[in-house]
Amino acid sequence: MRIARDTTWPEISFEERIGTAEFRIHERAHIVVDGDSCRGCSTRECVTACPANLFVPTSDGGILFNYENCFECGTCYMVCNKEGAISWSYPEGGFGVVFHRT
Amino acid sequence: MNVTDADVIVVGAGPAGSCAAIELARAGRRVILVERGPFPGSKNMYGGVVYPRVLDQLIPSWWETAPVQRWVTRRSTMVLSETGALTIDYRNPSWGAPPYNGATAYRPDFDNWLAQHAVDAGATLVTSTTVTGLLRDERGRVSGVRTDRPDGDLTASVVIACDGVNSFLAKEAGLYPHTDPANFTLGVKETLALPKSVIDERFNVRDDQGVDIEILGGTSGVNGGGFVYTNLDTVSLGAVLKLPKLAAQKKRPEEIIAGLKSHPAIAPLIEGAEVKEYSAHVIPEAGLSMMPTMVTDGLLVAGDAAALCLAAGIWLEGVNFALASGMYAGQAAHEALSRGDVSARTLAIYTERLNSTFVLRDHKKLRKIPGLVLSDRVQQKYPAFVTGVVERVFRVENPSPKPGLRRIVKEERKKAGIGLRDLLKDGWTGLRGFG
């Protein structure tokens, strides 16, 4: 017998989820993704692993990336198999994610 | 006249950096504490409990002012199968009275509180400033840091890198020979709002008593673990996921959290709770085997930057290692300055102190455990084995007579696909490894 799993909490979309964290967005992208490297990538570790879901596959086989709601955790560059595909640095001082209740 | 901007620059105002700065400022050193967030703690999250015992040495009666959510008076370890759960639960209200043991706290509050002690001691705290690299003198020794401020170079005799798990300073200094993603986990967490009275009832505690539940299994087959712990009027729930395993499958972190939340042993605890804050951070999980060289000329590394995080199954600690390593780094920098020699040879006072205290003694003693805990057998097979045995022991199958315990263990071991030789090997590693 398979017991039904409870989902007794309010369901939220990913946008609502990420909206619970504060991000102070700087105009400079602190992470730059090289689209050419991504087009040849079949494993796409970043797409699954990035907790902020910032890596989105496009129909032409590339990756669409947005730095704005980034947790600055480092997962993407650590799991990436393509040397040089992800240029990673911290945002300007005072910008980026600001945690409050965690 | 001073030729440098400071005696010591501490990079990162987390628990390691603030303790280093407190030690140095109290010793009369000119210290600048640089933080890239708008306030100390604003970049920091964790997976649950602070064990601040070592603060007794720096801030006597710290518990009277520390911004604690709840005192952990109940500590549980839970093993999950698909629908079953085995929990070992220890509770003692004496942990909720001075001198206390562990506490839950919001890191933005706790880290900010600690950094204020550094400021009170005379350290200069500079926030909203990202350190972008190291400065070196003509002989190649570290002599300061570059920041993203205009004219942002800061010079000092010693730099202490407490810049967190990604430590670009330790890497730039060549102190990490290699960084294998298998040494790291991703921690993701939901802070879930519930009324205090509801939390008290569901977790069976009262007043400022709190619960920490650490979980093996329930992470959708990705090696790692889960956790649930109580704050005053929120519950923190999350998962810790081994990076290569996470990346190699298709379930995203928030889906793995949803799976954990829907487990029959977890769902009733957080029913109706809304997400107040979602957060994520990477954890250096592999212990001694991944640690960098701690010292080079003019530079010390402490806290997560030095991979000083203890992920040993029944012990999951990090903030205390950061507090202590920062404190010892501050002491070592002060002593080296007093001797007029900040070369690696003298700064090695720091390494000696780590070696002679719990910081590296715990890590050396438990060096085999992080690998064992994150191994495929412990992660993928043992939860089903353990819960299977308990299920069989407590299930009454009358009119059939009870099977013998040895038979149950043997059958469940085989069902879980665990060879006797492997079980004995892991048992031996565990017995020896836990010392």
XYZ file of N, CA and C in Angstrom, chain A residues 2-10 12 14 17-18 20-22 24 43-53 71-75 77-79 88-102, chain B residues 36 38-39 42-45 82 106-108 128-130 148 163 166 168 171 181 184 186 188-191 234 243 246-247 249 251-254 258-259 261-263 267 271-273 275-280 282:
306
model
N 0.522 2.204 -0.797
C 1.276 3.446 -0.801
C 0.496 4.496 -0.021
N 1.113 5.038 0.996
C 0.440 6.031 1.834
C 0.578 7.405 1.180
N -0.540 8.096 1.079
C -0.517 9.420 0.459
C 0.349 10.362 1.280
N 1.133 11.149 0.572
C 1.977 12.126 1.247
C 1.190 13.409 1.509
N 1.296 13.923 2.709
C 0.638 15.188 3.046
C 1.334 16.359 2.366
N 0.571 17.260 1.836
C 1.133 18.570 1.523
C 0.183 19.580 2.132
N 0.400 19.818 3.410
C -0.569 20.602 4.168
C -0.068 22.013 4.447
N 0.880 22.452 3.623
C 1.328 23.826 3.770
C 0.920 24.598 2.524
N 0.869 25.923 2.609
C 0.479 26.712 1.434
C 1.497 26.525 0.310
N 3.607 27.505 -2.865
C 4.037 28.790 -3.424
C 4.822 28.553 -4.707
N 7.878 29.470 -7.466
C 9.285 29.761 -7.215
C 9.511 31.262 -7.072
N 8.676 32.188 -3.637
C 9.715 31.653 -2.758
C 10.934 32.581 -2.744
N 11.424 32.924 -3.915
C 12.633 33.743 -3.994
C 12.320 35.167 -3.511
N 10.786 35.930 -0.939
C 10.856 36.049 0.520
C 12.242 36.513 0.973
N 13.228 36.432 0.086
C 14.578 36.898 0.434
C 14.788 38.293 -0.135
N 15.619 39.090 0.568
C 15.891 40.442 0.080
C 17.145 40.453 -0.787
N 19.553 43.276 -2.912
C 19.847 44.659 -3.300
C 20.683 44.590 -4.572
N 25.372 18.222 -19.860
C 25.101 17.775 -18.491
C 24.310 18.792 -17.670
N 24.591 20.079 -17.873
C 23.753 21.135 -17.289
C 23.585 21.041 -15.770
N 24.674 20.826 -15.072
C 24.624 20.717 -13.610
C 23.983 21.951 -12.965
N 24.318 23.131 -13.500
C 23.847 24.386 -12.901
C 22.322 24.478 -12.897
N 21.699 23.945 -13.952
C 20.241 24.086 -14.096
C 19.513 23.396 -12.935
N 20.023 22.234 -12.542
C 19.400 21.508 -11.441
C 19.823 22.051 -10.089
N 21.100 22.394 -9.953
C 21.650 22.612 -8.619
C 21.475 24.034 -8.085
N 21.439 25.042 -8.932
C 21.379 26.428 -8.434
C 20.127 26.620 -7.580
N 20.291 26.930 -6.298
C 19.110 27.035 -5.429
C 18.209 28.213 -5.795
N 18.768 29.201 -6.513
C 17.964 30.356 -6.896
C 17.365 30.185 -8.292
N 17.629 29.050 -8.912
C 17.075 28.727 -10.238
C 17.399 29.802 -11.273
N 22.003 33.914 -4.396
C 22.342 33.732 -2.976
C 23.852 33.843 -2.729
N 24.654 33.955 -3.814
C 26.120 34.051 -3.692
C 26.699 32.814 -2.991
N 26.123 31.651 -3.286
C 26.550 30.460 -2.549
C 27.764 29.779 -3.186
N 27.899 29.861 -4.518
C 29.052 29.237 -5.175
C 28.768 27.875 -5.787
N 27.534 27.386 -5.617
C 27.194 26.069 -6.159
C 27.482 25.975 -7.654
N 29.531 27.497 -9.874
C 30.890 27.333 -10.399
C 31.529 26.046 -9.890
N 31.069 25.559 -8.734
C 31.636 24.312 -8.223
C 31.155 23.089 -9.016
N 29.894 23.088 -9.421
C 29.379 21.907 -10.129
C 29.645 21.964 -11.640
N 32.868 34.047 -11.742
C 32.143 34.235 -10.483
C 32.889 35.195 -9.580
N 32.211 36.200 -9.066
C 32.806 37.055 -8.026
C 31.681 37.515 -7.116
N 32.050 38.161 -6.020
C 31.020 38.692 -5.135
C 30.473 39.995 -5.709
N 29.230 40.336 -5.372
C 28.701 41.637 -5.778
C 29.447 42.772 -5.066
N 29.261 43.978 -5.556
C 29.813 45.156 -4.886
C 29.379 45.169 -3.421
N 30.244 45.723 -2.580
C 29.934 45.806 -1.163
C 28.579 46.447 -0.909
N 27.809 45.829 -0.019
C 26.499 46.376 0.337
C 25.379 45.891 -0.567
N 25.751 45.208 -1.685
C 24.729 44.728 -2.618
C 24.586 43.210 -2.531
N 23.591 42.723 -3.268
C 23.356 41.277 -3.297
C 22.373 40.857 -2.220
N 22.432 39.578 -1.856
C 21.452 39.037 -0.929
C 21.658 39.617 0.477
N 20.552 39.861 1.164
C 20.597 40.313 2.563
C 19.659 39.418 3.365
N 20.242 38.564 4.196
C 19.438 37.659 5.014
C 18.982 38.355 6.299
N 17.839 37.925 6.812
C 17.318 38.507 8.051
C 16.912 37.464 9.090
N 16.257 36.398 8.635
C 15.699 35.455 9.622
C 16.150 34.039 9.292
N 17.422 33.819 9.257
C 17.905 32.517 8.855
C 19.153 32.101 9.626
N 31.516 42.526 3.620
C 30.951 42.908 2.314
C 29.445 43.162 2.373
N 25.797 44.652 4.060
C 25.459 45.947 4.669
C 25.556 45.917 6.197
N 25.501 44.739 6.790
C 25.738 44.598 8.233
C 26.274 43.187 8.483
N 24.651 39.519 7.417
C 23.645 39.653 6.355
C 23.852 38.657 5.216
N 25.046 38.065 5.126
C 25.303 37.069 4.067
C 25.274 35.648 4.618
N 24.933 35.512 5.886
C 25.166 34.227 6.543
C 23.884 33.492 6.909
N 23.879 32.204 6.630
C 22.811 31.315 7.099
C 23.473 29.997 7.457
N 10.723 5.513 3.334
C 9.689 6.151 2.499
C 8.567 6.742 3.346
N 19.071 33.453 14.735
C 19.190 33.943 13.359
C 20.595 34.497 13.200
N 21.303 33.990 12.225
C 22.691 34.430 12.059
C 22.829 35.940 11.822
N 21.930 36.574 11.063
C 22.072 38.027 10.936
C 22.025 38.728 12.300
N 29.678 46.967 3.923
C 29.400 47.260 2.509
C 30.667 47.400 1.688
N 31.676 46.610 2.012
C 32.967 46.705 1.333
C 33.458 45.301 0.985
N 33.579 45.024 -0.294
C 34.009 43.710 -0.751
C 35.514 43.694 -0.965
N 36.713 47.057 -3.076
C 35.992 47.671 -4.202
C 35.648 49.133 -3.944
N 36.752 34.804 5.205
C 35.867 35.215 4.108
C 34.979 34.084 3.619
N 33.752 30.082 0.268
C 34.349 30.253 -1.060
C 35.764 30.822 -1.000
N 38.085 33.236 -1.522
C 38.923 33.569 -2.670
C 40.302 34.034 -2.220
N 42.378 30.871 -1.639
C 42.695 30.302 -2.962
C 43.748 31.152 -3.670
N 34.420 19.454 -5.839
C 33.019 19.715 -5.456
C 32.443 18.644 -4.532
N 31.896 19.440 -0.873
C 30.958 20.487 -0.474
C 29.514 20.006 -0.572
N 25.370 21.661 -0.565
C 24.521 22.848 -0.617
C 23.488 22.731 0.501
N 20.013 24.243 1.830
C 18.878 25.106 1.484
C 17.874 25.043 2.628
N 17.234 26.146 2.887
C 16.413 26.208 4.098
C 15.207 27.111 3.916
N 14.116 26.703 4.538
C 12.940 27.566 4.643
C 12.777 27.976 6.105
N 12.587 29.253 6.341
C 12.186 29.706 7.667
C 10.661 29.831 7.621
N 9.180 30.792 14.541
C 9.344 30.161 13.230
C 10.000 28.798 13.435
N 27.053 18.158 -3.475
C 26.960 18.865 -4.762
C 26.959 17.961 -5.998
N 23.671 16.094 -6.232
C 22.569 16.992 -6.552
C 22.575 17.324 -8.038
N 23.764 17.626 -8.550
C 23.880 18.065 -9.942
C 23.606 16.940 -10.927
N 21.332 14.579 -10.824
C 19.957 14.088 -10.967
C 19.061 15.268 -11.359
N 16.062 16.430 -9.754
C 15.235 17.137 -8.767
C 15.954 18.380 -8.263
N 15.266 19.487 -8.268
C 15.856 20.741 -7.803
C 15.780 20.838 -6.266
N 16.622 21.695 -5.675
C 16.669 21.764 -4.209
C 15.323 22.019 -3.543
N 14.522 22.924 -4.124
C 13.237 23.232 -3.472
C 12.270 22.050 -3.580
N 10.499 20.018 -0.561
C 9.058 19.693 -0.567
C 8.841 18.220 -0.226
N 9.719 17.364 -0.735
C 9.627 15.940 -0.415
C 9.816 15.688 1.070
N 9.314 17.865 3.487
C 8.182 18.449 4.214
C 6.952 17.548 4.184
N 6.832 16.760 3.120
C 5.627 15.943 2.989
C 5.778 14.574 3.640
N 6.945 14.274 4.202
C 7.109 12.986 4.883
C 6.158 12.923 6.082
N 5.477 16.295 8.156
C 4.355 17.139 7.728
C 3.527 17.708 8.887
N 2.561 21.877 9.459
C 1.279 22.084 8.775
C 0.849 23.551 8.831
N 0.485 24.068 7.649
C -0.038 25.434 7.568
C 1.001 26.531 7.635
N 2.280 26.150 7.729
C 3.312 27.176 7.914
C 3.706 27.823 6.592
N 6.253 30.168 4.194
C 7.681 30.475 4.080
C 7.908 31.964 4.345
N 8.718 32.261 5.350
C 9.048 33.653 5.682
C 10.314 34.095 4.973
N 11.273 33.171 4.898
C 12.520 33.496 4.195
C 13.122 32.210 3.658
N 13.528 32.258 2.407
C 14.208 31.126 1.779
C 15.683 31.499 1.677
N 16.564 30.546 1.964
C 17.990 30.895 1.943
C 18.827 29.693 1.542
N 20.045 29.954 1.138
C 20.943 28.879 0.696
C 22.390 29.276 0.953
N 26.649 27.283 0.740
C 27.447 26.074 0.554
C 28.209 25.777 1.844
